[in-house]
Amino acid sequence: MFRRREAYMAVGQIVGPHGIRGEIKVKLLTDFPERFAPGSHLYLDEETFQREVISSRPHRGMLLVKLAGLADRNAVEHLRGKYLFIAREEAMALEEDEYYEDEIVGLQVETMEGEVLGELMEIMWTGANEVYIVQGPRGEVLIPAISQVVQEVDLEAGVMRVTLLPGLVDWD
C-alpha cells in the first residue's frame, strides 16, 4: 500500500477485473459497504485524486465496482492487488475498544509480563470472534480477540498486551 496510514484508510482491495466494461472485483476491508455506493468517491492506490463510484453490486462475497475513468478491461487489468482508500477523517466512529484493521495490523504483541510474542500480521474472521495471527520468534501464535485475552491496545506505542489463557500456546 502506498498511502500513509495516518491520512488514509484502506476500504477495499482489488481482486481483478470482471467482464469487459471496466468493472473490478473488490474484497471489502470495511464493515461499511455503503462506502461503495454510486456517487461516493475513493482514492485508488497511489493516485492523488478521487474517483467516483459509478456503480456497485454484490457478487460472490465481494463487490463489483465501476469507477469513473476506467472504461474497459484493459484499463483495470493492471489494478489487481491495488487498494481503494478513503481519507481517514471520513472514517465512521467506532465504539470504545473497537479498532480498524489497519490500525492494529503491525502492532507488536506482548504478554502483560512483557514477553514479546511477535507482530500482528493478519486478522482471521471467524463466526464467533476475530483471531489475530501473530508471527514472532517462537513462530505463529493465534490470539483470540476476546476481552479475557486482549487486555490493552496502545496505538501510540504500537503495542497490544495480552494474557495467554492456559492451552493457548504450547511452547514446552
Tab-separated table of C-alpha atoms in Angstrom:
chain	number	residue	atom	x	y	z
A	1	MET	CA	0.000	0.000	0.000
A	2	PHE	CA	1.330	3.425	-0.908
A	3	ARG	CA	-0.945	5.585	1.251
A	4	ARG	CA	0.250	6.907	4.602
A	5	ARG	CA	-1.631	5.237	7.467
A	6	GLU	CA	-2.214	8.496	9.332
A	7	ALA	CA	-4.042	10.147	6.453
A	8	TYR	CA	-5.842	7.327	4.609
A	9	MET	CA	-7.675	4.101	5.342
A	10	ALA	CA	-7.978	1.111	3.026
A	11	VAL	CA	-11.614	0.082	2.479
A	12	GLY	CA	-11.140	-2.448	-0.315
A	13	GLN	CA	-8.611	-4.470	-2.263
A	14	ILE	CA	-8.974	-5.065	-5.992
A	15	VAL	CA	-9.011	-8.794	-6.748
A	16	GLY	CA	-9.155	-8.379	-10.516
A	17	PRO	CA	-11.247	-7.308	-13.499
A	18	HIS	CA	-14.775	-8.539	-14.155
A	19	GLY	CA	-16.141	-8.589	-17.672
A	20	ILE	CA	-15.132	-6.250	-20.471
A	21	ARG	CA	-16.667	-2.934	-19.330
A	22	GLY	CA	-14.110	-1.915	-16.702
A	23	GLU	CA	-15.725	-3.377	-13.596
A	24	ILE	CA	-13.427	-4.555	-10.812
A	25	LYS	CA	-13.930	-7.267	-8.192
A	26	VAL	CA	-13.304	-5.749	-4.766
A	27	LYS	CA	-12.678	-7.571	-1.491
A	28	LEU	CA	-14.160	-5.395	1.248
A	29	LEU	CA	-11.882	-4.259	4.061
A	30	THR	CA	-14.671	-2.343	5.773
A	31	ASP	CA	-17.839	-3.121	7.676
A	32	PHE	CA	-19.481	-0.232	5.829
A	33	PRO	CA	-20.185	-1.346	2.235
A	34	GLU	CA	-22.070	1.903	1.664
A	35	ARG	CA	-18.604	3.388	1.055
A	36	PHE	CA	-19.017	1.936	-2.450
A	37	ALA	CA	-22.450	3.429	-3.170
A	38	PRO	CA	-22.807	5.146	-6.553
A	39	GLY	CA	-21.766	8.776	-6.227
A	40	SER	CA	-19.236	8.149	-3.464
A	41	HIS	CA	-15.550	8.883	-4.027
A	42	LEU	CA	-12.467	6.737	-3.375
A	43	TYR	CA	-8.724	7.071	-3.821
A	44	LEU	CA	-7.091	4.403	-5.971
A	45	ASP	CA	-3.710	3.386	-4.524
A	46	GLU	CA	-1.057	5.974	-5.435
A	47	GLU	CA	-3.365	8.337	-7.367
A	48	THR	CA	-3.643	11.840	-5.907
A	49	PHE	CA	-7.258	12.374	-6.972
A	50	GLN	CA	-10.515	10.660	-6.063
A	51	ARG	CA	-12.501	8.506	-8.460
A	52	GLU	CA	-16.288	8.499	-8.407
A	53	VAL	CA	-18.069	5.188	-7.927
A	54	ILE	CA	-20.388	4.800	-10.943
A	55	SER	CA	-21.971	1.516	-9.837
A	56	SER	CA	-21.510	-1.313	-7.356
A	57	ARG	CA	-23.261	-4.603	-6.711
A	58	PRO	CA	-22.650	-7.698	-4.603
A	59	HIS	CA	-21.060	-10.706	-6.300
A	60	ARG	CA	-19.943	-13.943	-4.590
A	61	GLY	CA	-18.927	-12.381	-1.290
A	62	MET	CA	-17.329	-9.359	-2.960
A	63	LEU	CA	-18.462	-6.243	-4.765
A	64	LEU	CA	-18.333	-5.498	-8.463
A	65	VAL	CA	-17.433	-1.823	-8.736
A	66	LYS	CA	-17.267	0.527	-11.718
A	67	LEU	CA	-15.084	3.606	-11.194
A	68	ALA	CA	-15.102	6.761	-13.314
A	69	GLY	CA	-12.364	6.913	-15.925
A	70	LEU	CA	-11.872	3.153	-16.231
A	71	ALA	CA	-13.725	2.228	-19.408
A	72	ASP	CA	-12.732	-1.360	-20.182
A	73	ARG	CA	-10.941	-4.496	-19.036
A	74	ASN	CA	-7.593	-3.232	-20.353
A	75	ALA	CA	-7.878	-0.147	-18.131
A	76	VAL	CA	-8.366	-2.220	-14.963
A	77	GLU	CA	-6.249	-5.325	-15.606
A	78	HIS	CA	-3.138	-3.768	-14.008
A	79	LEU	CA	-5.077	-2.827	-10.845
A	80	ARG	CA	-5.079	-6.375	-9.447
A	81	GLY	CA	-3.859	-6.264	-5.830
A	82	LYS	CA	-4.197	-2.480	-5.518
A	83	TYR	CA	-6.174	-0.857	-2.707
A	84	LEU	CA	-9.049	1.619	-2.543
A	85	PHE	CA	-8.879	4.260	0.183
A	86	ILE	CA	-10.856	6.944	1.948
A	87	ALA	CA	-9.406	9.906	3.797
A	88	ARG	CA	-9.102	8.880	7.470
A	89	GLU	CA	-11.263	11.811	8.596
A	90	GLU	CA	-14.141	10.198	6.652
A	91	ALA	CA	-13.951	7.036	8.779
A	92	MET	CA	-17.018	6.061	10.778
A	93	ALA	CA	-16.668	6.458	14.540
A	94	LEU	CA	-16.198	3.164	16.364
A	95	GLU	CA	-17.151	2.125	19.871
A	96	GLU	CA	-14.559	2.153	22.634
A	97	ASP	CA	-12.172	-0.821	22.342
A	98	GLU	CA	-13.011	-1.233	18.629
A	99	TYR	CA	-10.308	-0.653	16.037
A	100	TYR	CA	-9.994	-0.553	12.305
A	101	GLU	CA	-7.924	-3.387	10.857
A	102	ASP	CA	-5.201	-1.104	9.539
A	103	GLU	CA	-4.807	0.450	12.996
A	104	ILE	CA	-3.830	-2.830	14.661
A	105	VAL	CA	-2.136	-4.883	11.936
A	106	GLY	CA	1.570	-4.290	12.504
A	107	LEU	CA	1.331	-3.823	16.270
A	108	GLN	CA	3.849	-5.607	18.470
A	109	VAL	CA	2.039	-8.161	20.632
A	110	GLU	CA	3.391	-8.932	24.082
A	111	THR	CA	2.193	-10.575	27.263
A	112	MET	CA	1.269	-8.497	30.291
A	113	GLU	CA	4.611	-9.654	31.722
A	114	GLY	CA	6.458	-8.072	28.772
A	115	GLU	CA	7.331	-11.193	26.747
A	116	VAL	CA	7.277	-10.301	23.045
A	117	LEU	CA	5.097	-12.720	21.063
A	118	GLY	CA	5.656	-11.015	17.720
A	119	GLU	CA	3.942	-8.778	15.197
A	120	LEU	CA	0.215	-8.882	14.451
A	121	MET	CA	0.318	-9.856	10.783
A	122	GLU	CA	-3.281	-10.585	9.865
A	123	ILE	CA	-6.819	-10.867	11.196
A	124	MET	CA	-8.761	-14.063	10.625
A	125	TRP	CA	-12.527	-13.606	10.650
A	126	THR	CA	-14.360	-16.497	12.317
A	127	GLY	CA	-18.012	-16.922	13.177
A	128	ALA	CA	-17.568	-16.398	16.918
A	129	ASN	CA	-14.793	-13.796	17.119
A	130	GLU	CA	-11.792	-12.450	15.283
A	131	VAL	CA	-8.431	-14.186	15.682
A	132	TYR	CA	-5.172	-12.263	15.458
A	133	ILE	CA	-2.353	-14.050	13.627
A	134	VAL	CA	0.924	-13.106	15.299
A	135	GLN	CA	4.327	-14.034	13.874
A	136	GLY	CA	7.279	-13.959	16.232
A	137	PRO	CA	10.472	-15.577	17.445
A	138	ARG	CA	8.657	-18.756	18.513
A	139	GLY	CA	6.616	-19.000	15.340
A	140	GLU	CA	2.956	-18.281	14.684
A	141	VAL	CA	0.580	-17.618	17.574
A	142	LEU	CA	-3.203	-17.383	17.186
A	143	ILE	CA	-4.683	-14.870	19.614
A	144	PRO	CA	-8.485	-14.811	20.011
A	145	ALA	CA	-9.792	-11.236	20.031
A	146	ILE	CA	-11.744	-11.594	23.260
A	147	SER	CA	-11.644	-9.448	26.388
A	148	GLN	CA	-10.214	-12.279	28.526
A	149	VAL	CA	-7.117	-12.321	26.281
A	150	VAL	CA	-6.637	-8.822	24.821
A	151	GLN	CA	-6.007	-6.589	27.813
A	152	GLU	CA	-4.700	-3.381	26.270
A	153	VAL	CA	-4.199	-1.784	22.870
A	154	ASP	CA	-1.857	1.193	22.837
A	155	LEU	CA	-1.884	2.614	19.312
A	156	GLU	CA	0.526	5.416	20.228
A	157	ALA	CA	3.142	2.945	21.493
A	158	GLY	CA	2.331	0.396	18.773
A	159	VAL	CA	1.703	-2.386	21.299
A	160	MET	CA	-1.062	-4.866	22.097
A	161	ARG	CA	-0.814	-6.537	25.521
A	162	VAL	CA	-2.423	-9.917	26.086
A	163	THR	CA	-2.967	-12.550	28.757
A	164	LEU	CA	-2.309	-16.036	27.445
A	165	LEU	CA	-5.001	-18.433	28.628
A	166	PRO	CA	-3.954	-21.991	29.533
A	167	GLY	CA	-3.593	-24.107	26.398
A	168	LEU	CA	-3.398	-21.119	24.044
A	169	VAL	CA	0.249	-21.781	23.229
A	170	ASP	CA	2.303	-24.964	23.529
A	171	TRP	CA	5.948	-23.934	23.826
A	172	ASP	CA	7.199	-26.537	26.296
